[in-house]
Structure formats: structure tokens, C-alpha cells
PDB file of C-alpha atoms in Angstrom:
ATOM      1  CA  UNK N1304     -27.306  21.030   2.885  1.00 72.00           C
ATOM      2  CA  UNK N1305     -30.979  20.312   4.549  1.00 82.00           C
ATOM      3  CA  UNK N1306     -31.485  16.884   4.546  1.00 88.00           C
ATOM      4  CA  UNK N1307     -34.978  15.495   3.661  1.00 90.00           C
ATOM      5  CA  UNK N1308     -36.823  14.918   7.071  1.00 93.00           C
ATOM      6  CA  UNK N1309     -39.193  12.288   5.505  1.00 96.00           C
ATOM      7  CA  UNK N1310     -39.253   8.880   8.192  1.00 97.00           C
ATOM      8  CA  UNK N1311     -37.871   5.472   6.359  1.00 98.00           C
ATOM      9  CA  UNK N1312     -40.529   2.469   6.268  1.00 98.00           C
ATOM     10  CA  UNK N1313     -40.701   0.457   8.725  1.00 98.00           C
ATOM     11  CA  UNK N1314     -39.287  -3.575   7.159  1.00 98.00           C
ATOM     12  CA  UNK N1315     -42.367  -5.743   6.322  1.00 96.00           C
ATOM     13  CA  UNK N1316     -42.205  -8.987   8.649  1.00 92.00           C
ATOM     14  CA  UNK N1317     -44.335 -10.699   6.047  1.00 93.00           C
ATOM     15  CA  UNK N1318     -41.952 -10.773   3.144  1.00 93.00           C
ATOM     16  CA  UNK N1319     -40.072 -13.057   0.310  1.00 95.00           C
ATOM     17  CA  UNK N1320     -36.878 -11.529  -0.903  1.00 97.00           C
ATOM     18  CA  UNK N1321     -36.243 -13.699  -3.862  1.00 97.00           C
ATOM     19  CA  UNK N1322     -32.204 -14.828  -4.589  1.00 97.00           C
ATOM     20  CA  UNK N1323     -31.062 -16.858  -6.949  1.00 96.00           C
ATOM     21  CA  UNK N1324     -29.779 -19.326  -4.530  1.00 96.00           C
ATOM     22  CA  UNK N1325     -31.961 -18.788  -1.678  1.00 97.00           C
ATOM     23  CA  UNK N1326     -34.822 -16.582  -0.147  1.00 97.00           C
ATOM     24  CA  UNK N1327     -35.378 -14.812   2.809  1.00 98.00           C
ATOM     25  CA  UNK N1328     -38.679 -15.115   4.794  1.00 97.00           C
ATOM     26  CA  UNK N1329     -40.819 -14.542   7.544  1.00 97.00           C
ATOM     27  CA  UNK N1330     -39.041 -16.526  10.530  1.00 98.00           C
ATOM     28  CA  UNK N1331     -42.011 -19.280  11.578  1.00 97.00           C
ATOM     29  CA  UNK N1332     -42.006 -21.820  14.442  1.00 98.00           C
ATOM     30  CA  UNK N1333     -41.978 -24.418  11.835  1.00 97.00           C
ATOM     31  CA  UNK N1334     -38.813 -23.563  10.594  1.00 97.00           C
ATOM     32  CA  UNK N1335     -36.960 -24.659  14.137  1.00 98.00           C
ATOM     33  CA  UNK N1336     -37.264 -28.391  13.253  1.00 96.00           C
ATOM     34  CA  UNK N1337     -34.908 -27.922  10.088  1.00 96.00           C
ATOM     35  CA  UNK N1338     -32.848 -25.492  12.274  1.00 97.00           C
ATOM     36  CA  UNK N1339     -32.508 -27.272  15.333  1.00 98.00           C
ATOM     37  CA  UNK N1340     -31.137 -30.573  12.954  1.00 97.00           C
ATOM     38  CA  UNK N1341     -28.322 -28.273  11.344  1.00 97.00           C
ATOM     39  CA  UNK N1342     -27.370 -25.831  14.290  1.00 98.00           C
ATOM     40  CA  UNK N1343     -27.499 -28.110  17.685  1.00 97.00           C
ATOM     41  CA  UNK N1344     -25.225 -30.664  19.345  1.00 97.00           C
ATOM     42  CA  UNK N1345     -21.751 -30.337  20.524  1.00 96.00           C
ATOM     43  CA  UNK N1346     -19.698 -30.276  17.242  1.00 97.00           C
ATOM     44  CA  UNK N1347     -22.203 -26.630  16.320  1.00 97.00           C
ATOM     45  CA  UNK N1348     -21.838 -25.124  19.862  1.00 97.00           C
ATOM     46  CA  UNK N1349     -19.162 -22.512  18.168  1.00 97.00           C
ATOM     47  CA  UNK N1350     -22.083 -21.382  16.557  1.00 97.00           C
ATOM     48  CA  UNK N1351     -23.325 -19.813  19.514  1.00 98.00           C
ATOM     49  CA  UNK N1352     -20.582 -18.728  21.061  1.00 97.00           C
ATOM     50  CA  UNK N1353     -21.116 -14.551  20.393  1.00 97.00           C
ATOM     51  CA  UNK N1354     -24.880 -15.220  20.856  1.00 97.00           C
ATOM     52  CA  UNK N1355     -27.429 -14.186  23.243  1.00 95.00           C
ATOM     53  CA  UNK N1356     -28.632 -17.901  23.287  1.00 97.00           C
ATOM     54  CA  UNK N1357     -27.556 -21.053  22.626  1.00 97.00           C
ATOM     55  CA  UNK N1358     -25.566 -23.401  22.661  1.00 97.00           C
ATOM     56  CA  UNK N1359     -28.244 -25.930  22.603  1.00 97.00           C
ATOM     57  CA  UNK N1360     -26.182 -29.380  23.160  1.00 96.00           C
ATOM     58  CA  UNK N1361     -27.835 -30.389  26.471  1.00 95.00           C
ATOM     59  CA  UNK N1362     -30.885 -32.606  27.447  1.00 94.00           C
ATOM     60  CA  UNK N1363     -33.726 -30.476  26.084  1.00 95.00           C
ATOM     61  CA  UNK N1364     -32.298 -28.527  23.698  1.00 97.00           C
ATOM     62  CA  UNK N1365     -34.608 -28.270  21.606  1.00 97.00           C
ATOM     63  CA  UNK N1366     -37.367 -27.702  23.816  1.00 97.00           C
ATOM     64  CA  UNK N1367     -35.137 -24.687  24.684  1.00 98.00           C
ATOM     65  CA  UNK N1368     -34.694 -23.619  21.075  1.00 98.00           C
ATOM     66  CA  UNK N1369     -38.174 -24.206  19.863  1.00 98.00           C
ATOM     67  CA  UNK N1370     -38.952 -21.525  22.478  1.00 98.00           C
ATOM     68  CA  UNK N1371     -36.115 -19.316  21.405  1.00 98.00           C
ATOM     69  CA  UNK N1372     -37.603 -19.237  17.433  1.00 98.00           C
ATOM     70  CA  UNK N1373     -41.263 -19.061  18.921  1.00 98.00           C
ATOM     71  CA  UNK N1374     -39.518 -15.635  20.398  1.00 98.00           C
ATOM     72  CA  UNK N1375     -37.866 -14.733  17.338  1.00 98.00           C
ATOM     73  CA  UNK N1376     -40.774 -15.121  15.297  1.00 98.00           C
ATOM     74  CA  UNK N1377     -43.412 -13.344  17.425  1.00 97.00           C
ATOM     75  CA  UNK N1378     -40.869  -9.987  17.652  1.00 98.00           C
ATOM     76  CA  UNK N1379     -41.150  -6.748  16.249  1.00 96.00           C
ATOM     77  CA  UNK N1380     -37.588  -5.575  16.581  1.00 97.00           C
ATOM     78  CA  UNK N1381     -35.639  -7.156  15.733  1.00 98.00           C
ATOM     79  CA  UNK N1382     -37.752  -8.653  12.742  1.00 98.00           C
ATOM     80  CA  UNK N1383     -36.289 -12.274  11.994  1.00 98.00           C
ATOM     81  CA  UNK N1384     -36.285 -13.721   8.415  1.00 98.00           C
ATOM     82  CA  UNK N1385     -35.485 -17.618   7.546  1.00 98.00           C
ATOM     83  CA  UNK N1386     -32.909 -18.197   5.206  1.00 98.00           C
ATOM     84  CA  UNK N1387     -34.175 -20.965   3.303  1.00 98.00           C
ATOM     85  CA  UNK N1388     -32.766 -22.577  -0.076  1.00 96.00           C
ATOM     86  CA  UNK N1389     -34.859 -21.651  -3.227  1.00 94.00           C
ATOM     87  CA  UNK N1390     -34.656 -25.030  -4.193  1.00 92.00           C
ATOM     88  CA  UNK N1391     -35.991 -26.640  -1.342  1.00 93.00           C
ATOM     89  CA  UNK N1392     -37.792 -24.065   0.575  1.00 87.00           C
ATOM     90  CA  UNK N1393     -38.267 -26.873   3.795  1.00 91.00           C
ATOM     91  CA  UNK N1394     -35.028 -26.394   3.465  1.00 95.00           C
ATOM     92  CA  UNK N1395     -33.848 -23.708   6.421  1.00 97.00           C
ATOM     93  CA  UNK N1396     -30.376 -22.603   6.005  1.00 98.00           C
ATOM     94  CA  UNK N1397     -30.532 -19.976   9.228  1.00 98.00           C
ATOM     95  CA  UNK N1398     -31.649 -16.862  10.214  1.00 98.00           C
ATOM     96  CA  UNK N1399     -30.732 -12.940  10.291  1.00 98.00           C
ATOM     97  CA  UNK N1400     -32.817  -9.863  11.456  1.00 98.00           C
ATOM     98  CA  UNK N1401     -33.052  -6.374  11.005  1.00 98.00           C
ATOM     99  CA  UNK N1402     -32.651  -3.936  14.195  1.00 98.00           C
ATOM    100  CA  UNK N1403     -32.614  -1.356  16.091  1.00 98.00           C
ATOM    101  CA  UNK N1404     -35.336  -0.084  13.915  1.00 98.00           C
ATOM    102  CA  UNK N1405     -34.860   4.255  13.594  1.00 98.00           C
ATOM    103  CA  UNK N1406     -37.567   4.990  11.308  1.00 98.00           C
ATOM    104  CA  UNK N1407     -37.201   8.939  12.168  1.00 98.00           C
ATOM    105  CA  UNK N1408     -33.077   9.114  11.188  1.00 98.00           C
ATOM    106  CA  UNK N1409     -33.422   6.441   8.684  1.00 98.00           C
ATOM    107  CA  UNK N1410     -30.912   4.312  10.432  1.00 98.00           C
ATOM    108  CA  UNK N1411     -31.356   0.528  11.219  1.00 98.00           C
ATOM    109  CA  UNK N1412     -28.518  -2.485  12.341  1.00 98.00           C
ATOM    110  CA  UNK N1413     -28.460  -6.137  10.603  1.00 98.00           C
ATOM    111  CA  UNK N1414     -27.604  -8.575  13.497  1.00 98.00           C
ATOM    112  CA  UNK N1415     -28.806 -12.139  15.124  1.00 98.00           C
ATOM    113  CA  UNK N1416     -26.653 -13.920  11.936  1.00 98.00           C
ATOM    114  CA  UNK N1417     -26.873 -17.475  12.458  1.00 98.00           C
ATOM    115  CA  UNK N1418     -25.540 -19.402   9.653  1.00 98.00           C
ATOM    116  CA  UNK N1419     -25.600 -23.134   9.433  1.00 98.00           C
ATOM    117  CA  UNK N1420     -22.697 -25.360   8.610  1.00 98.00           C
ATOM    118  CA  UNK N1421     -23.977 -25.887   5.166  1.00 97.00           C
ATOM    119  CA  UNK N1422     -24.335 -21.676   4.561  1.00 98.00           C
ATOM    120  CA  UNK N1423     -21.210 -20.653   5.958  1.00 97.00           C
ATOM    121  CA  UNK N1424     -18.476 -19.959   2.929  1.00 94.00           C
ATOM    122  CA  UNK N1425     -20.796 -20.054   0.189  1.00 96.00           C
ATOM    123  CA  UNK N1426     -21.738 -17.754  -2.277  1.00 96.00           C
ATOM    124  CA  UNK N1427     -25.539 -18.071  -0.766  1.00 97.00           C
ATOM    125  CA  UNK N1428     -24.121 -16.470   2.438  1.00 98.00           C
ATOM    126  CA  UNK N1429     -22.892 -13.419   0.644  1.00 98.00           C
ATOM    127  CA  UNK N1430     -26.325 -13.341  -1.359  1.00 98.00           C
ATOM    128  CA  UNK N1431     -28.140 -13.266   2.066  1.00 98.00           C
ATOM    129  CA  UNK N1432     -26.445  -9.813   2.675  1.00 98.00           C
ATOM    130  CA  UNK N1433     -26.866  -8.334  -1.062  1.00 98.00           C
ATOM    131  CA  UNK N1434     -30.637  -8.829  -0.384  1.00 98.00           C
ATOM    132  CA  UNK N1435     -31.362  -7.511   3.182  1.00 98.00           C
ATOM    133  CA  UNK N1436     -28.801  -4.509   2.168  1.00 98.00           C
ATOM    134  CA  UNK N1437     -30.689  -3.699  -1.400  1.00 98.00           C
ATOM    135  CA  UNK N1438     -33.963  -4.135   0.756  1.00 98.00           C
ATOM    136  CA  UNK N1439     -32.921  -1.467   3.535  1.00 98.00           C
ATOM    137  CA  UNK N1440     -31.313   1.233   1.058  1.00 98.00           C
ATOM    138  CA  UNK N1441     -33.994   0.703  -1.997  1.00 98.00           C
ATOM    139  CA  UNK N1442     -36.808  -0.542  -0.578  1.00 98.00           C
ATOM    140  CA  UNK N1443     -36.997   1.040   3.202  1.00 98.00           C
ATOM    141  CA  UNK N1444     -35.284   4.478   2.187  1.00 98.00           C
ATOM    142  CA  UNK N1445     -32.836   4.187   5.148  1.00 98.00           C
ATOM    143  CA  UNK N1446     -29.173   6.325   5.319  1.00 98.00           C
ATOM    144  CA  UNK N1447     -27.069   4.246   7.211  1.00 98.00           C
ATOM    145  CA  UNK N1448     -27.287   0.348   7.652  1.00 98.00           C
ATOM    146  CA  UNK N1449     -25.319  -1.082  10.582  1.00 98.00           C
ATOM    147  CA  UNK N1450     -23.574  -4.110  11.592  1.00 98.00           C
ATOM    148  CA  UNK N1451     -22.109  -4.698  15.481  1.00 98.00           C
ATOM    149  CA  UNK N1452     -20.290  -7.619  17.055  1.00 98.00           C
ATOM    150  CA  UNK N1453     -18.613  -8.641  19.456  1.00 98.00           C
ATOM    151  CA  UNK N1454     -14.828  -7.239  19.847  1.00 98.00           C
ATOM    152  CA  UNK N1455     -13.268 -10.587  19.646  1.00 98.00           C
ATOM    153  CA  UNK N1456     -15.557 -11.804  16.791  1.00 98.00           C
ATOM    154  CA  UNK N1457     -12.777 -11.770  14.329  1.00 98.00           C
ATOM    155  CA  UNK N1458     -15.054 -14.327  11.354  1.00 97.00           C
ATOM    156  CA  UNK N1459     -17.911 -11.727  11.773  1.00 98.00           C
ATOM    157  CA  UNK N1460     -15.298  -8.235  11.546  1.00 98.00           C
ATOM    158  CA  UNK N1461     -14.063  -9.776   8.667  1.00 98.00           C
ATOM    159  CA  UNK N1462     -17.165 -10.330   7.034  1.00 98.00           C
ATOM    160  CA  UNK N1463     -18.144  -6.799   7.540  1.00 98.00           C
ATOM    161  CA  UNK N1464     -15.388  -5.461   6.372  1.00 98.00           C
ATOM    162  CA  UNK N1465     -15.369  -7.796   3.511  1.00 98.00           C
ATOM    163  CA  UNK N1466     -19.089  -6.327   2.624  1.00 98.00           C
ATOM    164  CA  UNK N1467     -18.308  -3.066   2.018  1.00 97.00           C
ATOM    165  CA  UNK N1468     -19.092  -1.758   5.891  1.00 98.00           C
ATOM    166  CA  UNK N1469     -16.381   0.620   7.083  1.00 98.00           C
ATOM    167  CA  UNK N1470     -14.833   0.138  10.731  1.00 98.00           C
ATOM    168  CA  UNK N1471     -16.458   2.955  13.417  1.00 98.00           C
ATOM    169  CA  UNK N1472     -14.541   2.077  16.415  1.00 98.00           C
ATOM    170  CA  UNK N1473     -14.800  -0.060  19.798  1.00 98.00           C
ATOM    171  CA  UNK N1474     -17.501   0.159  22.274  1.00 98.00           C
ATOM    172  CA  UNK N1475     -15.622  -0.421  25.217  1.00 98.00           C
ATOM    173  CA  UNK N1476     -17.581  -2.529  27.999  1.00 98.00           C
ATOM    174  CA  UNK N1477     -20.679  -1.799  26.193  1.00 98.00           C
ATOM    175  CA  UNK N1478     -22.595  -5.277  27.065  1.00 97.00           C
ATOM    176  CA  UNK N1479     -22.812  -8.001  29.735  1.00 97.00           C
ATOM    177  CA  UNK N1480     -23.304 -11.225  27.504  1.00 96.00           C
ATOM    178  CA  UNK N1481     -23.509 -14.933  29.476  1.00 96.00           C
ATOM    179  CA  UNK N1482     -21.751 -13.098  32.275  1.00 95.00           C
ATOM    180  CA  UNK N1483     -19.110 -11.782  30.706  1.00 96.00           C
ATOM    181  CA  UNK N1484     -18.081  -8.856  29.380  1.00 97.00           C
ATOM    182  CA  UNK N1485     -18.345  -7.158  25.848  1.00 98.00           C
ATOM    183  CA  UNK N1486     -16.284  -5.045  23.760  1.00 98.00           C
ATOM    184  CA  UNK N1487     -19.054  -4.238  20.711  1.00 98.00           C
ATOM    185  CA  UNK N1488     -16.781  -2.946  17.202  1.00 98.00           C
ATOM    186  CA  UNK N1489     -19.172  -1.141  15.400  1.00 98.00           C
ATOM    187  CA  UNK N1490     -19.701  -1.060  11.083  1.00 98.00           C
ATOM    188  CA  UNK N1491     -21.454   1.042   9.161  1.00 98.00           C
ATOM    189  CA  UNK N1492     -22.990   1.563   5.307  1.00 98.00           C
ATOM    190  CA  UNK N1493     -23.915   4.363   4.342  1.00 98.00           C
ATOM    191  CA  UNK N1494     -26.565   5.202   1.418  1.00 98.00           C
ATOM    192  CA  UNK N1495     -24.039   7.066  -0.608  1.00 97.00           C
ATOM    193  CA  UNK N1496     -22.008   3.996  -0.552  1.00 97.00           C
ATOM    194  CA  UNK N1497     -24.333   1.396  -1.936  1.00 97.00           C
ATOM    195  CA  UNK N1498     -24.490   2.119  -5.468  1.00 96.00           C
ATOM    196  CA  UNK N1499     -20.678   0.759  -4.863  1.00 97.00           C
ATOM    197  CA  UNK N1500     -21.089  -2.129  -2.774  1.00 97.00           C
ATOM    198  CA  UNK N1501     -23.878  -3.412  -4.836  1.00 97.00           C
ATOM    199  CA  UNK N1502     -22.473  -3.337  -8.006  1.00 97.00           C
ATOM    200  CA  UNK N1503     -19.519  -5.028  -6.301  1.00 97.00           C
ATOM    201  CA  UNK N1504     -21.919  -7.848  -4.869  1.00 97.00           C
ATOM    202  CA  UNK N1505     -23.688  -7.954  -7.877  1.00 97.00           C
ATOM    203  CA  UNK N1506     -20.779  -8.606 -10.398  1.00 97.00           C
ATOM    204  CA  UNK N1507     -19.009 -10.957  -7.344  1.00 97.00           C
ATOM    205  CA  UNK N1508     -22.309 -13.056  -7.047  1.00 97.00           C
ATOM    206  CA  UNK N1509     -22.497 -13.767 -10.849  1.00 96.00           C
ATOM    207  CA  UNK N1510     -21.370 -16.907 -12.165  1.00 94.00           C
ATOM    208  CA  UNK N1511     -18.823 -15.487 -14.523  1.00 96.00           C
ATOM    209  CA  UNK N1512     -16.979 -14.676 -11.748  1.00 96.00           C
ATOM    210  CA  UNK N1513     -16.395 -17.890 -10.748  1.00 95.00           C
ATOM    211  CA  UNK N1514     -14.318 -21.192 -12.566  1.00 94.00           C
ATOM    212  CA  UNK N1515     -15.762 -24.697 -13.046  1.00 92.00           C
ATOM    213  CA  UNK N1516     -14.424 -25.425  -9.477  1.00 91.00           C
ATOM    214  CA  UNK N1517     -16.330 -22.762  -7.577  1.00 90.00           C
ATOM    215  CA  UNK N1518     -13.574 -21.106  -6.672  1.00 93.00           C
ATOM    216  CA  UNK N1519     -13.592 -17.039  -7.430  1.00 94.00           C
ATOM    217  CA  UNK N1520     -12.343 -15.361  -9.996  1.00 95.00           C
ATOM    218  CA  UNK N1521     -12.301 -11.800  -8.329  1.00 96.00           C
ATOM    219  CA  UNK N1522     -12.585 -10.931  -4.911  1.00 95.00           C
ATOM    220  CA  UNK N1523     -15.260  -8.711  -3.388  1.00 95.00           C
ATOM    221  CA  UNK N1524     -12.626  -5.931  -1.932  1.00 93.00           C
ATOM    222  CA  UNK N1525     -10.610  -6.280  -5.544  1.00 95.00           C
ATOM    223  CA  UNK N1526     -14.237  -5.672  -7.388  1.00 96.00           C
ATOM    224  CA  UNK N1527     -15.123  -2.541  -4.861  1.00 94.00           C
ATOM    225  CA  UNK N1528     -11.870  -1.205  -5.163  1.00 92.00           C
ATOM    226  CA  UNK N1529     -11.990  -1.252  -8.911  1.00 92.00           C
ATOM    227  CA  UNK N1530     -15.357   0.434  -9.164  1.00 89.00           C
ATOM    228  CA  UNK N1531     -15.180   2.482  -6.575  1.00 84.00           C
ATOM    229  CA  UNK N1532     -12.022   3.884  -8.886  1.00 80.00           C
ATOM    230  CA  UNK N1533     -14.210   4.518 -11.515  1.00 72.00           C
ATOM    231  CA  UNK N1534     -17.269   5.978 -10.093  1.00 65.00           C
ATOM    232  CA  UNK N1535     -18.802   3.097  -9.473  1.00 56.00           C
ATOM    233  CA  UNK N1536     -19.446   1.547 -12.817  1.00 61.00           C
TER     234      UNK N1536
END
């Protein structure tokens, strides 16, 4: 079957992707104040620990990381977007980009997650994802969406898997990172299976689906699995 040869969009770097709990922007240098105050210091250095950079818990950190966003925000590709509460939009929650940018086979990689303490384990973290993915597979026209990390990354394998991004395989000494070396396990979404995964997210990231505690009702695999049985409604 001939595939339709017509080139993706390229993702906007000026952009608001609205959520209901936060938004996603254009990464600025005045979003590494709020940053820097929820991601530095010795108790976050297992932030960085899979990342190019960081961690920033020495004398002039955040000289260091004021550079390191004045990077991120000036790039290309990746593209960087703040993750910033829609609440309190000085608020900056952390960061994500879109890479690896294949206009031509419609393919393109989410990666550079950094999620503060106060993101991590909430239902604004999995909202974050719902909104890049609908933006790459609805928005940008692209076929596959894909997510890499570090071999021994087990909280971000997880995650992907727990997204709706199937396992690919191992790259095996496929990076030098801080002088060591790096196994890279590959994910992948593909276009066919979004209609899926977002009614999945959708349905997970209502309210309904969660008691007066916060706690979930329904979990995101149980939801896929379910619709994914029935055609995915």
C-alpha cells in the first residue's frame, strides 16, 4: 500500500498547548529562576543522573544552569517547552522537548524530560505527555513518535511503557554520557496506535476516574487494554 509522501510540519517553538492542569510553552531564560529553585541542590541531584547536564549542587550552579536553559531555549532541535502550572503560570514545573526532528518520514523522538519534585507522580505529569503526543500525531501529521533512555533508566522504561509506547529493543553501547557508557532501550508510538492511547489518557486523566483521595480508579494499561479490546471505543 503506497504511503502518502507528503513531509510532517515542522513543531512551532512559539506555542501554548493548553491542559487542564498545566500548559506547555516556549522554554525562556526567565523560566530558569523558578527551575533552578525546584531542580538544584544535593537532595535533586537524582534528577540528573541520566542527563546530559546537571547535577547542579556545586558553587555556581546556577550560573551553570542559567547557561544550560539560555541553550535550551535558543535551539532548534530539540525544541524545549516549559511546563508551567495553569494556575500560576510563574509557576515552572520543568521541561520536555521534541527531537530528532524527520520532517521527510514523519518521525520525531520526545526526550530532555525533566520533571520537578512537585510534577513527578501526578496526574499533571501524565497530562504533559497526552498533549505533546496529541500535538505530534494531530497537529504535526507525524507516523511514529519516539521515546529513548537510558538502559538502566528503569522510572523512565516504565513510564513509556505505561504510555502506551511499545518496547523496540536495546541499543547496545550506543552513547558515551559523563564518561560512561550507554545502553539506549528504544519506544515507539505509532499513528495507528493513538486513537487507543488517547482515549486511554483521555478517560485516565478525567476526574471520574479518580476518588476523593486522588487515588485512581482505573489504571492507564487496564483502560488501554479494555479499549484496545473493543476497537478503541
Amino acid at each position: 500500500m503506497a504511503l502518502s509522501t507528503a513531509p510532517a510540519r515542522y513543531p512551532d517553538k512559539i506555542i501554548v498547548m493548553h491542559g487542564k492542569d498545566i500548559n506547555l510553552v516556549d522554554l525562556q531564560p526567565s523560566h530558569a529562576k523558578s527551575l533552578f529553585r525546584l531542580c538544584s541542590g544535593t537532595n535533586n541531584s537524582y534528577l540528573w543522573a541520566y542527563m546530559p547536564v546537571g547535577p547542579y549542587d556545586h558553587a555556581g550552579a546556577e550560573l551553570d544552569f542559567n547557561s544550560d536553559i539560555q541553550r535550551k531555549a535558543s535551539s532548534s532541535d530539540p525544541i524545549f517547552y516549559a511546563i508551567v502550572s495553569s494556575r500560576e503560570p510563574d509557576n515552572v514545573l520543568g521541561h520536555a522537548a521534541l527531537m530528532r526532528i524527520d520532517t521527510t518520514n514523519r518521525v520525531i523522538e520526545v526526550g530532555h524530560i525533566l520533571y520537578s519534585p512537585p510534577l513527578q507522580q501526578t496526574r499533571a505529569a501524565t497530562e504533559v505527555q497526552y498533549l505533546l503526543a496529541k500535538y505530534v500525531f494531530e497537529e504535526l501529521g507525524y507516523r511514529r513518535y519516539e521515546w529513548k533512555c537510558d538502559s538502566l533508566n528503569e522510572p523512565s522504561r516504565k513510564a513509556a511503557l505505561r504510555l502506551g509506547f511499545g518496547f523496540e529493543g536495546i541499543f547496545r553501547q550506543h552513547m558515551i554520557v559523563k564518561g560512561r557508557n550507554r545502553d539506549t532501550a528504544w519506544f515507539a508510538m505509532l499513528d495507528k496506535e493513538w486513537p487507543v492511547v488517547k482515549t486511554s489518557l483521555e478517560t485516565w486523566l478525567d476526574e471520574g476516574n479518580f476518588d476523593e483521595s486522588g487515588k485512581q480508579k482505573r489504571s492507564l494499561k487496564e483502560l488501554r487494554e479494555g479499549f484496545a479490546n473493543h476497537g478503541g471505543k
